[in-house]
XYZ file of C-alpha atoms in Angstrom:
173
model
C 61.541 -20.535 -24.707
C 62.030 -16.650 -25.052
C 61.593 -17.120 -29.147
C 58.001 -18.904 -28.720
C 56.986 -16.438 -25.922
C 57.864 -13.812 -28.396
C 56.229 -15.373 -31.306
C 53.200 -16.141 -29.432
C 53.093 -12.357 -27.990
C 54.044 -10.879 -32.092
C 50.909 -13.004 -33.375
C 48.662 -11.986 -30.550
C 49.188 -8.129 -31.259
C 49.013 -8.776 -35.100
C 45.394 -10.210 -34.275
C 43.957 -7.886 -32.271
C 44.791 -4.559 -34.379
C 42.285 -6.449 -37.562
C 38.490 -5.205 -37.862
C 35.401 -6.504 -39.333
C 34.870 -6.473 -42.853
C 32.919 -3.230 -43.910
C 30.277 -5.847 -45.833
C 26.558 -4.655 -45.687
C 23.985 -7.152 -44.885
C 21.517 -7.766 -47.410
C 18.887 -7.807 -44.821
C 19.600 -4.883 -43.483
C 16.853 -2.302 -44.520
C 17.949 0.320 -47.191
C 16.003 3.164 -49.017
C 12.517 1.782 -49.114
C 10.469 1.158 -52.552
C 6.841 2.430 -52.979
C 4.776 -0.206 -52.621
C 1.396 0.168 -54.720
C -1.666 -1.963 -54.366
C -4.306 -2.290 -57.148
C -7.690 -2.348 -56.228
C -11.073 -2.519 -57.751
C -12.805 0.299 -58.231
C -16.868 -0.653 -57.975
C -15.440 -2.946 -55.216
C -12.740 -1.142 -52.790
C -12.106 -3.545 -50.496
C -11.086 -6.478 -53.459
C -7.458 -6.671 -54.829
C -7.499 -6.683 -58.181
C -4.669 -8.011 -60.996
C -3.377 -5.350 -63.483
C -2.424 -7.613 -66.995
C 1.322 -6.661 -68.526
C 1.660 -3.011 -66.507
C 4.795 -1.047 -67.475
C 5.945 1.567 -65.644
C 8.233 3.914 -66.872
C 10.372 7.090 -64.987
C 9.791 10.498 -66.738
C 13.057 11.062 -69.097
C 13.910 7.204 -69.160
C 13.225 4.870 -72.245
C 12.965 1.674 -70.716
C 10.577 0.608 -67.361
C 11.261 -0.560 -64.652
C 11.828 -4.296 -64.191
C 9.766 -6.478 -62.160
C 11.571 -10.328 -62.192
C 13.545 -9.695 -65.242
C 10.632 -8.386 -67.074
C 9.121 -4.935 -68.315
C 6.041 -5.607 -67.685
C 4.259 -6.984 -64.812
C 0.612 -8.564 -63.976
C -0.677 -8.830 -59.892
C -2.569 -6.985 -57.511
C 1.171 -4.987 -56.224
C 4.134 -3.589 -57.061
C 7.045 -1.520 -55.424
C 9.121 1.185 -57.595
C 11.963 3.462 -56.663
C 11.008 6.976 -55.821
C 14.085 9.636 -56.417
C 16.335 10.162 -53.420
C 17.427 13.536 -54.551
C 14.168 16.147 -55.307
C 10.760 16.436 -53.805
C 9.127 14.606 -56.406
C 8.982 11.578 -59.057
C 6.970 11.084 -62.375
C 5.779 7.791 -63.664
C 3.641 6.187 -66.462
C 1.613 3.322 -66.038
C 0.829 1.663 -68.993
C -2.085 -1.018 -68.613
C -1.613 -3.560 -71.644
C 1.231 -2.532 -72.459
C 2.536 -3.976 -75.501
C -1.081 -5.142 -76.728
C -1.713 -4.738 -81.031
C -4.762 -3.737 -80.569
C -3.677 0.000 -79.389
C -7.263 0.548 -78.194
C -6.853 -1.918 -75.619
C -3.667 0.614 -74.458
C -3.942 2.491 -71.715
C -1.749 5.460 -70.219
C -2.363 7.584 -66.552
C 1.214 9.619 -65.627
C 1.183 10.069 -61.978
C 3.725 12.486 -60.110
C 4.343 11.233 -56.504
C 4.996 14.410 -54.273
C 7.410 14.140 -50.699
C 10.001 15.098 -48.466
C 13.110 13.077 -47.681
C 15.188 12.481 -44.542
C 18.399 10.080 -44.824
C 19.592 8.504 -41.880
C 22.834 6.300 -41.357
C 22.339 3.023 -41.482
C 25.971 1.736 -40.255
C 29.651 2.555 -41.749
C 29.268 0.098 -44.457
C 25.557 0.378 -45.856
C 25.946 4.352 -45.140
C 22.515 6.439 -45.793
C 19.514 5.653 -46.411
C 16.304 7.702 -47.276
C 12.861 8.152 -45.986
C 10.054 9.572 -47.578
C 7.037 11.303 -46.434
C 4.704 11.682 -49.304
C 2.221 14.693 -49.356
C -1.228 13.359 -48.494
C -2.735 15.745 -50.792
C -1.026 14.324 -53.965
C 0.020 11.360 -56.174
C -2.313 13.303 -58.497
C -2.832 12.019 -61.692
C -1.917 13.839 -65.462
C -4.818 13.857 -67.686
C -5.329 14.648 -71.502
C -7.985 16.866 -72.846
C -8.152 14.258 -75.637
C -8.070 11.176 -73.614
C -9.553 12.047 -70.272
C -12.276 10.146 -70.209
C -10.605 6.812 -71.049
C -7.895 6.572 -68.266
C -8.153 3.895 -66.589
C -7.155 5.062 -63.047
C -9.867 6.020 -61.297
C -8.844 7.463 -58.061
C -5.491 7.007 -55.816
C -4.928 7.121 -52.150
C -2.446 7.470 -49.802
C -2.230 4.675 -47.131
C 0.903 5.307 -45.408
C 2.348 8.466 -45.675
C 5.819 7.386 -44.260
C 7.739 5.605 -46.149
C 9.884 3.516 -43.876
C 9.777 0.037 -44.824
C 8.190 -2.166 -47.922
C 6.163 -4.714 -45.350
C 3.131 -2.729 -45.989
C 0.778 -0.705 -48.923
C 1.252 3.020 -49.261
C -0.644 3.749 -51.630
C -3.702 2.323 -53.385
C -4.850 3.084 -56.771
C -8.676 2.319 -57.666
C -9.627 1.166 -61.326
């Protein structure tokens, strides 16, 4: 009787000294994405569909992918901004990929902000939050190709960037 009392009391303590797995959550909420909304320009209040946008980070070769893809075509999208710096450059190429290179169209925007990071929990760790300057995305323009950009104006929706369940920012074309 003393041997199973002693078992019983040796797997007891062996139980109670283990912990939960350190395993983040996939729905816990991590570093939020911009999200971007594409709207028409002679009517503001209308989504409207980009066809085969690529978006690509200043110094990288390849853009971002949206489902597996390149390129993307809807009225939204939601793209990384850098955790580290005040700042991130992108082009958006409308058509991109189009042979008929007049039908190609280029606007580099720089996204200005400041960044907090919070802890999230022991095993997701930090995440960041962005506040983006109201006075800027501001968009790059070329003496030689100014007048055939095809973004017409941005604005900022949401200058906090805590979650992707809503539009920060709006661009007009």
């Amino acid at each position: 009787m003393k041997k199973i009392i002693l078992l019983v009391f040796v797997l007891a303590l062996s139980f109670s000294s283990c912990e939960k797995d350190d395993i983040c959550d996939a729905n816990t909420p991590t570093t939020p994405r911009l999200v971007i909304g594409f709207y028409d320009f002679l009517n503001p209040s209308v989504l409207k569909n980009v066809t085969n946008l690529k978006v690509v980070g200043e110094g990288m070769t390849d853009g971002i992918l949206f489902n597996g893809s390149q390129t993307t075509s809807g009225n939204t999208i939601s793209i990384p901004l850098k955790t580290v710096g005040t700042s991130t450059t992108y082009s958006f190429t409308l058509n991109s990929g189009n042979p008929n290179p007049a039908l190609v169209d280029e606007d580099i925007i720089k996204f200005d902000y400041t960044t907090q990071e919070l802890f999230v929990s022991r095993a997701c760790g930090y995440k960041s939050i962005f506040t983006l300057d109201p006075t800027n995305p501001y968009k790059h323009t070329d003496a030689t190709t100014a007048n055939q950009k095809w973004i017409k104006f941005i604005s900022v929706e949401k200058s906090n960037l805590e979650n992707e369940n809503e539009t920060h920012i709006k661009i007009f074309f």
